XYZ file of C-alpha atoms in Angstrom:
715
model
C 0.000 0.000 0.000
C 2.840 2.374 0.874
C 4.619 1.567 -2.381
C 1.489 2.151 -4.481
C 0.998 5.509 -2.788
C 4.622 6.523 -3.315
C 4.818 5.527 -6.980
C 1.310 6.294 -8.205
C 0.090 9.149 -5.997
C 2.886 11.344 -4.665
C 6.611 10.836 -5.283
C 7.460 13.437 -2.631
C 6.556 10.801 -0.022
C 9.862 9.067 -0.724
C 12.590 9.405 1.886
C 15.941 7.733 2.417
C 14.133 5.200 4.607
C 12.383 3.842 1.502
C 15.645 2.682 -0.055
C 16.365 -0.950 0.814
C 18.561 -0.990 3.908
C 20.805 -3.777 2.634
C 21.588 -1.723 -0.478
C 23.151 1.196 1.380
C 26.557 -0.506 1.659
C 26.719 -0.907 -2.139
C 25.449 2.633 -2.749
C 28.101 3.963 -0.383
C 30.881 1.944 -2.056
C 29.941 3.197 -5.535
C 29.644 6.858 -4.542
C 32.855 6.877 -2.460
C 34.734 5.620 -5.522
C 33.756 8.841 -7.269
C 36.006 10.720 -4.821
C 39.057 8.497 -5.208
C 39.040 7.414 -8.852
C 39.527 9.410 -12.017
C 37.691 9.048 -15.331
C 34.492 7.700 -13.803
C 32.229 5.988 -16.347
C 28.902 7.711 -15.616
C 26.849 5.250 -17.677
C 28.297 2.326 -15.764
C 27.731 4.037 -12.408
C 24.174 4.941 -13.368
C 23.382 1.371 -14.363
C 24.901 -0.020 -11.149
C 22.956 2.405 -8.952
C 19.699 1.964 -10.864
C 19.402 -1.603 -9.599
C 19.648 -0.303 -6.030
C 16.899 2.321 -6.224
C 13.194 1.480 -5.652
C 11.115 0.514 -8.676
C 7.671 -0.901 -9.383
C 6.419 -2.769 -12.444
C 2.814 -2.101 -13.460
C 1.179 -4.552 -15.872
C -2.103 -3.594 -17.507
C -4.254 -5.941 -19.560
C -6.070 -4.039 -22.293
C -8.220 -5.095 -25.206
C -7.601 -3.977 -28.760
C -10.714 -1.758 -28.656
C -9.217 0.077 -25.654
C -6.290 1.359 -27.688
C -7.207 5.008 -27.026
C -6.380 4.573 -23.341
C -2.944 2.997 -23.799
C -1.624 4.290 -27.134
C 1.007 6.413 -25.363
C 2.569 3.403 -23.592
C 2.441 0.757 -26.344
C 5.563 -1.445 -26.349
C 5.482 -1.841 -30.169
C 3.356 -0.705 -33.084
C 2.429 -4.364 -33.697
C 0.519 -4.587 -30.391
C -2.888 -6.277 -30.862
C -4.203 -6.350 -27.328
C -2.945 -8.027 -24.183
C -0.434 -7.043 -21.540
C 1.344 -3.691 -21.434
C 4.107 -3.111 -18.903
C 5.527 0.059 -17.408
C 8.400 0.296 -14.940
C 8.297 3.194 -12.501
C 11.752 3.821 -11.054
C 12.784 6.374 -8.460
C 16.107 7.757 -9.665
C 18.046 11.004 -10.237
C 16.354 13.553 -12.504
C 19.704 14.189 -14.190
C 22.434 11.773 -13.237
C 25.297 14.099 -14.145
C 23.869 16.859 -11.913
C 23.500 14.389 -9.039
C 27.050 13.128 -9.619
C 28.642 16.584 -9.697
C 26.656 17.979 -6.774
C 27.501 15.046 -4.514
C 31.207 15.225 -5.340
C 31.205 18.981 -4.787
C 29.375 18.730 -1.449
C 31.443 15.808 -0.204
C 34.755 17.294 -1.319
C 33.912 20.608 0.302
C 33.175 18.793 3.568
C 36.508 16.951 3.414
C 38.455 20.132 2.579
C 36.982 22.066 5.493
C 37.607 19.089 7.755
C 41.291 19.066 6.770
C 41.670 22.817 7.176
C 40.076 22.852 10.632
C 42.106 19.823 11.673
C 45.283 21.786 11.003
C 44.241 24.415 13.545
C 42.566 22.345 16.232
C 43.785 19.350 18.157
C 42.169 16.358 16.458
C 41.335 14.754 19.784
C 39.103 17.707 20.651
C 37.617 18.011 17.173
C 34.122 16.460 17.220
C 32.226 18.653 14.737
C 30.284 16.589 12.165
C 30.306 18.292 8.763
C 27.598 17.616 6.193
C 27.645 15.349 4.276
C 29.749 12.644 5.828
C 28.450 10.076 3.284
C 25.820 9.478 0.599
C 23.160 8.636 3.203
C 23.496 12.016 4.882
C 23.612 13.748 1.506
C 20.391 12.133 0.247
C 18.652 12.673 3.585
C 18.661 16.360 2.719
C 18.556 16.390 -1.081
C 16.617 13.296 -2.136
C 13.356 14.964 -3.175
C 15.048 17.845 -4.989
C 17.319 15.611 -7.082
C 15.207 12.465 -7.569
C 11.986 11.785 -9.439
C 9.997 8.884 -10.866
C 10.878 7.946 -14.423
C 8.798 5.564 -16.518
C 10.146 2.903 -18.867
C 8.352 0.639 -21.306
C 8.600 -3.116 -20.668
C 8.517 -5.938 -23.203
C 5.490 -8.247 -22.673
C 7.279 -11.078 -24.485
C 9.956 -11.073 -21.777
C 7.524 -11.214 -18.872
C 8.336 -14.080 -16.486
C 5.786 -15.249 -13.942
C 6.842 -15.267 -10.309
C 8.299 -18.467 -8.907
C 6.727 -19.348 -5.544
C 5.925 -15.693 -5.030
C 9.419 -14.442 -5.911
C 9.264 -11.912 -8.748
C 11.531 -12.082 -11.794
C 11.689 -8.482 -13.053
C 13.009 -7.712 -16.511
C 16.504 -6.358 -16.885
C 16.540 -2.905 -18.474
C 19.519 -0.726 -19.302
C 20.100 2.999 -19.679
C 19.036 2.791 -23.342
C 15.563 1.502 -22.487
C 12.668 3.538 -23.919
C 11.876 6.383 -21.516
C 8.218 7.388 -21.556
C 7.319 11.069 -21.466
C 5.722 12.713 -18.446
C 3.482 10.672 -16.153
C 2.000 8.078 -18.542
C -0.410 6.529 -16.032
C -1.919 9.828 -14.888
C -4.994 9.740 -17.160
C -5.139 5.947 -17.191
C -5.508 5.249 -13.462
C -7.337 7.302 -10.852
C -6.174 6.505 -7.317
C -7.917 7.198 -4.009
C -6.700 6.212 -0.551
C -8.079 5.639 2.925
C -5.239 5.342 5.418
C -5.296 3.279 8.601
C -4.855 6.316 10.861
C -8.249 7.916 10.388
C -8.248 9.854 13.672
C -10.992 7.934 15.524
C -10.282 8.165 19.218
C -7.207 10.307 18.505
C -6.311 12.987 21.061
C -5.221 15.331 18.284
C -7.771 18.068 17.667
C -6.941 18.149 13.963
C -7.373 14.394 13.635
C -10.648 14.497 15.526
C -12.030 17.246 13.322
C -11.012 15.546 10.063
C -12.449 12.206 11.182
C -15.883 13.562 12.082
C -18.682 12.434 9.834
C -20.159 15.936 9.631
C -16.801 17.178 8.265
C -16.911 14.520 5.565
C -20.540 15.348 4.822
C -19.590 19.014 4.383
C -16.827 18.054 1.971
C -19.170 15.807 0.001
C -21.839 18.541 -0.051
C -19.350 21.165 -1.256
C -18.057 19.000 -4.093
C -21.287 17.466 -5.342
C -24.422 19.173 -3.969
C -23.900 22.864 -3.095
C -26.555 24.810 -5.114
C -24.530 28.044 -5.021
C -21.737 26.525 -7.114
C -22.567 26.222 -10.825
C -26.339 26.446 -10.217
C -28.640 24.380 -12.355
C -32.394 24.625 -12.922
C -32.972 22.122 -10.112
C -31.105 24.433 -7.689
C -33.317 27.517 -8.235
C -35.918 26.524 -5.644
C -33.246 26.011 -2.975
C -31.534 29.301 -3.842
C -34.845 31.178 -3.624
C -35.535 29.633 -0.207
C -32.111 30.788 0.976
C -32.795 34.307 -0.350
C -36.218 34.460 1.333
C -34.738 33.304 4.638
C -31.980 35.873 4.355
C -34.446 38.743 3.639
C -36.690 37.682 6.536
C -33.748 37.533 8.910
C -32.472 40.922 7.673
C -35.872 42.507 8.380
C -35.917 40.954 11.842
C -32.424 42.250 12.608
C -33.346 45.718 11.309
C -36.273 45.921 13.728
C -34.266 44.556 16.653
C -31.320 46.924 16.184
C -33.324 50.030 15.144
C -33.272 51.631 18.608
C -29.577 50.948 19.119
C -28.687 52.386 15.711
C -30.753 55.529 16.437
C -28.742 56.078 19.622
C -25.497 55.814 17.674
C -26.774 58.230 15.027
C -27.723 60.650 17.865
C -24.020 61.191 18.427
C -23.979 63.230 15.166
C -21.534 60.750 13.733
C -21.720 59.601 11.021
C -22.595 62.975 9.543
C -25.136 63.792 6.893
C -22.759 62.967 4.084
C -21.428 59.752 5.659
C -22.910 56.262 5.128
C -25.305 54.912 7.749
C -25.060 51.624 9.657
C -26.906 48.658 8.200
C -26.837 45.072 9.515
C -27.081 42.356 6.882
C -26.858 38.571 6.972
C -25.405 36.059 4.588
C -26.735 32.523 4.731
C -24.554 29.792 3.226
C -26.067 26.300 2.883
C -22.831 24.703 4.073
C -23.144 26.537 7.418
C -26.028 24.256 8.328
C -23.595 21.345 8.532
C -20.873 23.270 10.358
C -21.627 22.239 13.941
C -21.095 19.210 16.171
C -24.727 18.070 16.007
C -25.070 18.280 12.230
C -25.015 14.476 12.114
C -27.232 12.698 14.619
C -28.233 9.103 15.212
C -31.970 8.666 15.485
C -33.857 5.943 17.325
C -37.409 5.150 16.262
C -40.220 3.339 18.016
C -40.037 -0.247 16.757
C -43.838 -0.613 16.811
C -45.029 2.715 15.412
C -41.887 3.670 13.438
C -42.338 7.188 14.823
C -39.301 9.429 15.273
C -39.029 11.625 18.358
C -36.655 14.583 18.743
C -35.502 13.542 22.198
C -34.423 10.126 20.855
C -31.498 11.612 18.930
C -27.821 11.795 19.846
C -24.836 13.554 18.200
C -22.359 11.394 16.301
C -19.767 11.587 19.109
C -22.147 9.580 21.332
C -22.060 6.548 19.062
C -19.387 3.857 19.059
C -16.150 4.278 17.131
C -16.931 1.175 15.078
C -20.177 2.570 13.679
C -18.545 5.953 13.054
C -15.706 4.228 11.222
C -18.035 2.151 9.043
C -20.187 5.136 8.033
C -17.102 7.277 7.503
C -15.484 4.762 5.142
C -18.772 4.361 3.257
C -19.008 8.125 2.680
C -15.379 8.277 1.609
C -16.007 5.527 -0.948
C -19.102 7.315 -2.238
C -17.067 10.506 -2.549
C -14.308 8.711 -4.480
C -16.843 7.196 -6.868
C -18.754 10.434 -7.454
C -15.556 12.448 -7.990
C -14.447 9.863 -10.558
C -17.830 9.988 -12.272
C -18.052 13.818 -11.988
C -21.371 13.633 -10.144
C -23.225 16.874 -9.462
C -21.045 19.935 -8.911
C -17.872 17.928 -9.503
C -18.351 18.675 -13.207
C -17.124 22.175 -12.330
C -13.332 22.016 -12.632
C -12.938 24.580 -9.849
C -14.445 22.052 -7.441
C -12.725 18.975 -8.819
C -10.152 17.530 -6.432
C -8.025 16.140 -9.243
C -6.552 17.076 -12.601
C -8.551 14.606 -14.679
C -9.542 15.340 -18.217
C -13.215 15.631 -19.159
C -13.425 11.852 -19.535
C -12.860 9.683 -16.435
C -9.800 7.470 -16.207
C -10.713 3.931 -17.334
C -9.338 2.375 -14.146
C -10.249 3.463 -10.608
C -7.852 2.073 -8.010
C -9.012 2.433 -4.389
C -6.612 1.614 -1.548
C -7.950 0.978 1.974
C -5.511 0.307 4.787
C -6.661 -1.852 7.714
C -10.387 -1.003 7.708
C -10.944 -3.295 10.694
C -9.948 -0.541 13.165
C -12.699 -0.241 15.804
C -14.964 -2.654 13.868
C -16.168 -5.818 15.571
C -16.254 -9.057 13.599
C -19.783 -8.814 12.180
C -19.300 -5.226 10.989
C -16.004 -6.188 9.337
C -17.871 -8.816 7.347
C -20.598 -6.341 6.366
C -17.974 -3.863 5.218
C -16.092 -6.256 2.949
C -19.329 -7.491 1.362
C -20.564 -3.975 0.554
C -17.440 -1.894 -0.150
C -17.028 -2.860 -3.807
C -20.768 -2.513 -4.450
C -20.622 1.091 -3.197
C -17.793 1.879 -5.608
C -19.809 0.475 -8.544
C -23.181 1.996 -7.604
C -23.543 4.352 -10.576
C -25.458 4.194 -13.851
C -22.221 4.142 -15.862
C -20.621 1.441 -13.708
C -22.428 -1.568 -12.227
C -21.725 -4.628 -14.375
C -20.547 -2.586 -17.358
C -17.017 -3.258 -18.565
C -16.030 0.097 -20.070
C -14.771 1.493 -16.751
C -13.027 -0.697 -14.199
C -12.761 -0.494 -10.423
C -10.106 -2.303 -8.410
C -10.354 -2.294 -4.624
C -7.177 -3.165 -2.711
C -7.459 -3.716 1.031
C -4.603 -4.450 3.422
C -5.728 -6.220 6.565
C -4.727 -8.299 9.567
C -8.319 -9.406 10.095
C -9.179 -13.064 9.583
C -12.862 -12.049 9.404
C -12.227 -9.861 6.361
C -9.958 -12.469 4.762
C -12.560 -15.221 5.166
C -15.268 -13.125 3.493
C -13.167 -12.791 0.333
C -12.834 -15.314 -2.442
C -9.577 -17.245 -2.427
C -8.887 -15.938 -5.917
C -8.930 -12.379 -4.546
C -6.405 -12.968 -1.760
C -2.745 -12.008 -1.982
C -0.505 -13.119 0.871
C 2.696 -11.232 1.693
C 5.372 -13.614 2.933
C 8.633 -12.311 4.350
C 11.780 -14.204 3.424
C 14.768 -13.323 5.646
C 18.253 -13.111 4.184
C 20.072 -16.432 4.512
C 23.503 -15.267 3.351
C 25.677 -12.198 3.742
C 24.675 -9.320 1.426
C 21.425 -11.103 0.590
C 18.331 -8.889 0.739
C 15.348 -9.920 2.890
C 12.268 -9.624 0.719
C 8.514 -9.971 0.911
C 6.999 -12.214 -1.705
C 3.414 -11.967 -2.888
C 1.539 -15.259 -3.066
C -1.438 -15.413 -5.411
C -3.767 -17.786 -3.569
C -5.920 -18.327 -6.655
C -3.142 -20.583 -7.988
C -2.659 -22.691 -4.872
C -4.963 -25.625 -5.643
C -5.262 -25.497 -9.413
C -8.476 -25.302 -11.427
C -11.749 -26.870 -10.202
C -10.011 -28.692 -7.372
C -12.273 -30.389 -4.812
C -9.562 -29.905 -2.184
C -9.834 -26.149 -2.652
C -13.584 -26.297 -2.011
C -12.988 -28.289 1.173
C -10.265 -25.933 2.461
C -12.269 -22.787 1.719
C -15.380 -24.132 3.429
C -13.388 -25.357 6.402
C -11.461 -22.121 6.926
C -14.666 -20.096 6.678
C -16.304 -22.366 9.249
C -13.423 -22.272 11.734
C -12.312 -18.631 11.312
C -8.743 -19.508 12.203
C -5.888 -17.015 11.947
C -3.961 -19.146 9.489
C -2.971 -16.187 7.287
C -1.635 -14.084 10.152
C 0.218 -16.570 12.374
C 3.940 -17.263 12.711
C 3.198 -20.974 12.977
C 0.260 -23.360 12.939
C -0.511 -26.473 14.960
C -2.881 -28.902 13.235
C -4.563 -31.232 15.716
C -6.579 -34.401 15.367
C -9.772 -33.867 17.346
C -11.680 -31.972 20.043
C -9.656 -33.382 22.948
C -6.409 -32.030 21.487
C -8.086 -28.714 20.650
C -9.123 -28.350 24.304
C -6.031 -29.670 26.098
C -3.047 -28.764 23.879
C -3.492 -24.990 24.502
C -3.699 -25.785 28.236
C -0.462 -27.786 28.088
C 1.250 -24.984 26.164
C 0.198 -22.394 28.752
C 1.407 -24.626 31.568
C 4.720 -25.938 30.209
C 5.780 -23.804 27.222
C 5.780 -20.077 28.113
C 7.727 -19.116 24.987
C 5.175 -20.754 22.696
C 2.379 -19.216 24.742
C 3.768 -15.766 23.885
C 4.252 -16.591 20.206
C 1.666 -15.944 17.522
C 0.520 -19.517 16.887
C -2.851 -20.597 15.586
C -4.298 -24.005 16.410
C -6.587 -25.659 13.903
C -8.618 -28.804 14.478
C -8.806 -30.484 11.110
C -8.232 -34.129 11.971
C -4.597 -35.028 11.548
C -5.489 -37.530 8.858
C -6.971 -34.639 6.841
C -4.019 -32.306 7.390
C -2.616 -33.199 3.968
C -5.564 -31.361 2.394
C -3.994 -28.128 3.633
C -0.604 -29.050 2.189
C -0.722 -26.812 -0.892
C -1.892 -23.828 1.133
C 0.673 -24.300 3.904
C 3.486 -24.771 1.400
C 2.441 -21.647 -0.491
C 2.353 -19.631 2.738
C 5.653 -21.171 3.928
C 3.967 -21.496 7.300
C 5.940 -23.339 9.975
C 3.691 -26.296 10.818
C 3.389 -28.857 13.588
C 0.956 -31.685 12.841
C -0.297 -33.522 15.936
C -1.941 -36.628 14.568
C -2.812 -40.227 15.414
C -0.920 -43.341 14.405
C -4.146 -45.088 13.305
C -2.633 -48.610 12.977
C -4.523 -51.194 10.947
C -3.984 -54.809 10.007
C -2.511 -54.946 6.530
C -4.333 -58.238 5.905
C -7.957 -57.458 6.765
C -7.704 -53.636 6.813
C -9.276 -53.348 10.276
C -8.061 -50.768 12.801
C -6.582 -52.553 15.813
C -4.528 -51.815 18.952
C -0.918 -51.275 18.007
C 1.580 -54.128 18.297
C 5.237 -54.251 17.407
C 6.303 -56.801 14.809
C 2.725 -57.342 13.635
C 3.189 -55.806 10.186
C 0.559 -53.156 10.878
C 0.412 -50.087 8.640
C -0.936 -46.630 9.279
C -4.254 -45.589 7.776
C -3.289 -41.934 8.264
C -2.904 -40.302 4.835
C -0.840 -37.441 6.242
C 1.831 -39.801 7.597
C 1.813 -41.931 4.468
C 1.837 -39.217 1.796
C 3.209 -35.994 3.322
C 5.374 -36.216 6.433
C 7.245 -38.518 6.979
C 5.966 -40.543 3.955
C 6.204 -43.838 5.840
C 3.387 -46.396 6.119
C 4.711 -49.239 8.308
C 3.963 -48.826 12.024
C 7.230 -50.512 13.056
C 9.157 -48.179 10.741
C 7.325 -45.174 12.191
C 8.304 -46.266 15.721
C 11.973 -46.437 14.687
C 12.112 -42.980 13.089
C 14.501 -40.508 14.671
C 13.267 -36.968 15.335
C 15.004 -35.486 12.277
C 13.143 -37.964 10.047
C 9.781 -36.663 11.277
C 10.311 -33.244 9.730
C 10.280 -32.081 6.144
C 12.477 -29.136 5.191
C 11.364 -26.833 2.375
C 13.821 -23.993 3.030
C 15.863 -22.492 5.869
C 12.769 -21.129 7.609
C 9.965 -23.447 6.563
C 9.584 -26.921 8.013
C 6.700 -29.316 8.637
C 6.860 -31.811 11.510
C 4.517 -34.718 12.224
C 4.043 -35.725 15.862
C 2.403 -39.126 16.247
C 2.162 -41.642 19.089
C 5.366 -43.366 20.147
C 5.971 -45.999 22.868
C 5.643 -44.780 26.469
C 7.845 -46.273 29.197
C 6.129 -46.049 32.596
C 6.021 -47.870 35.904
C 2.859 -49.968 36.139
C 2.111 -52.529 38.840
C 5.604 -51.968 40.242
C 7.334 -52.802 36.936
C 8.616 -50.576 34.105
C 6.472 -51.442 31.099
C 6.119 -50.221 27.508
C 2.740 -48.864 26.413
C 1.824 -48.499 22.729
C -0.787 -45.736 22.431
C -3.030 -45.317 19.392
C -4.561 -41.924 20.160
C -3.990 -38.687 22.058
C -6.282 -39.808 24.877
C -4.587 -43.111 25.749
C -1.130 -41.547 25.338
C -2.194 -38.840 27.804
C -3.253 -41.542 30.278
C -0.037 -43.588 29.880
C 2.050 -40.441 30.511
C -0.013 -39.580 33.624
C -0.878 -42.859 35.355
C -0.717 -41.381 38.867
C -2.918 -38.444 37.875
C -5.660 -40.638 36.377
C -5.533 -43.198 39.185
C -6.712 -40.432 41.546
C -9.091 -38.675 39.140
C -12.816 -38.955 39.770
C -15.400 -38.581 37.048
C -17.704 -40.327 34.628
C -17.389 -41.684 31.116
C -13.844 -42.264 29.903
C -12.313 -40.874 33.089
C -14.088 -43.544 35.134
C -13.228 -46.323 32.662
C -9.519 -45.444 32.540
C -9.346 -45.297 36.331
C -10.888 -48.773 36.526
C -8.421 -50.144 33.964
C -5.467 -48.754 35.917
C -6.746 -50.665 38.946
C -7.777 -53.924 37.272
C -5.374 -54.519 34.360
C -2.337 -56.693 35.027
C 0.036 -55.393 32.353
C 0.493 -52.806 29.617
C -0.803 -55.052 26.815
C -4.087 -55.750 28.610
C -4.415 -52.054 29.459
C -3.846 -51.182 25.787
C -6.644 -53.487 24.614
C -9.085 -52.064 27.167
C -8.100 -48.497 26.243
C -8.783 -49.260 22.581
C -12.241 -50.542 23.528
C -12.983 -47.550 25.762
C -12.029 -45.002 23.096
C -14.038 -46.669 20.342
C -17.231 -45.785 22.238
C -16.322 -42.889 24.567
C -16.948 -39.145 24.337
C -13.480 -37.636 23.876
C -14.531 -33.993 24.214
C -16.250 -34.746 27.527
C -13.091 -36.558 28.636
C -10.973 -33.482 27.903
C -13.375 -31.134 29.686
C -13.418 -33.378 32.787
C -9.626 -33.154 32.923
C -9.588 -29.404 32.377
C -12.137 -28.921 35.161
C -9.974 -30.807 37.660
C -8.219 -28.630 40.268
C -4.831 -30.231 39.626
C -4.932 -30.194 35.822
C -1.824 -27.973 35.883
C 0.160 -31.020 37.040
C -0.676 -32.901 33.852
C 2.373 -34.128 31.907
C 2.469 -33.505 28.170
C 2.321 -36.752 26.133
C 5.858 -37.584 25.006
C 5.197 -37.326 21.264
C 3.487 -33.934 21.661
C 6.275 -32.750 23.958
C 8.809 -33.603 21.246
C 6.744 -31.715 18.688
C 6.300 -28.602 20.841
C 10.028 -28.502 21.662
C 10.754 -28.757 17.937
C 8.346 -25.906 17.192
C 9.830 -23.717 19.928
C 13.336 -24.251 18.560
C 12.317 -23.409 14.984
C 10.488 -20.220 15.988
C 13.500 -19.073 18.025
C 15.815 -19.675 15.075
C 13.487 -17.743 12.790
C 13.284 -14.838 15.229
C 17.072 -14.763 15.627
C 17.470 -14.602 11.859
C 14.975 -11.739 11.620
C 16.750 -9.834 14.396
C 20.077 -10.538 12.694
C 18.697 -9.053 9.457
C 17.562 -5.921 11.238
C 20.827 -5.594 13.143
C 22.948 -5.919 10.014
C 20.658 -3.480 8.212
C 21.054 -0.991 11.036
C 24.851 -1.275 10.941
C 24.824 -0.765 7.182
C 22.646 2.285 7.511
């Protein structure tokens, strides 16, 4: 959003902070060479620096019958419709002027430094002379020396991004430079920033955020009858004139005695003008007060409005104010684009558009969820685009296009959008020295392919669960309701670091976790899958209690086809921890945690238990806890088995029978309700998985901090 605003709205927004931090070392090396070397090749320096300055590629798809809109940016005369590319690059207006001015300024600083050093003891000399380097120089002169230049791109050389990583075309100093601002009449851009002033202590912010202020602006631009009056305005103008005359007459009568007293002073004289009080009524003044906008309550039965059931806008919640405010802003953007009402008068127009509207209206809204609760967020995202198209010349017509771009951290807004409309920004830290950390843009419409049933399942499931999958640092996929209830409790109790991390937990059934594979891989989202072993007899295909050496295989598709891609139960038992993870890159791993043997003292002897599910593994890891736990259902059955069973194998068979009929969610709630639930041990396989996740998140955070630290040193 910031980049779009900088490149397409106002280039003066650029500052030295917008140049990539990792590039400053290279920029400094190149510019310092200008001071020490002779016969500098300006073309070579310009080309080297051009790669280090910010740029943005804009691709527009136009039809052949839309030639009139794009004829000034055509890549070739043979163009017959399709893609047209323009590169916007922030660079020196005149490179030779930039080159000479920097050398002059820097050399002057060095000369003065040397001259002063001759007179003053160097140990006491602490004056910093400007500019000490290119960063300091551009901090002061960037906007005066730099501008946005536009270059034509070759559609035949366009390469699609690879896993979200862009492959921009290489262009040199001889590339076709387009005149002026080629996108000015092609794209109209309007913005709504995140900081809209609601609840702000600043008086200016408060005033600008008020709905009555926005109504006044809208009225002035589109409705004011005084500006460019039309036949339909005559009645309103006459009413204003009549009111003004009536008020003048009233004032004349009220002030007549006072004016006579003043005239009795013999001043003004006979030849001097006399006092007269006159009024001027402006329609806009009627909206220029705090109660211009009120919220009215009506009787639900009679639908009758009463004056005393009204409150000023400041008495309503910030969420409602924000929603109405954004709606009016969108209406104003649309009507200014379409030249509605008085906006046809160029004096009132808030832009420099030609008589015909730009064919593309780009509206940018930053974090609209501020102050909006979940339901209102959903209403907003459903209606926003409809507001922008609510005009006779828009609607479903294709001549004029509207694109609405919204940045958000709200899962409620994300879930109301089609998958094909979502773009996910994924940060990739630098893995090597001098590598640049970048954000890649993932087009989620390409994640599952065309007409994929898996996509339908994932979309429906994510909408139903409203998880924060798109905004988390990591995700834990769990098997069932018991894990969903107890795993967060175990994390809070035993893993304080994870408890403070931004992790989302999603109950999808571990055996269905593979359905999220394409999405998770596209997002590069660090993932822990907590799933069940689900052993079955390879001969008859029936699910049975696990046994070593029995040739059982897992019926869990996630274990068999994703991580660790092993089917034999005995082989799964033998896997080392590193074999349970799948590495995609330095910062993206997927780990499967499934039941492993539990060694515990039972009946006075150390025995090996082979759990099949989360519930029996939890019991085997907490035999003392469950032997003293009172309750019904599974809790009661497990307690009885601990008392009555003679060995681990018998206990395992009874546990399998209990769980095939028991209520697992009720079991988890009974445990959570217990006063000593904080003493519960984490099942060993889940403990291994959570330790793995904690380690990976710490490594990722260290890398991010390392990036920032190295960037800061470079700067």
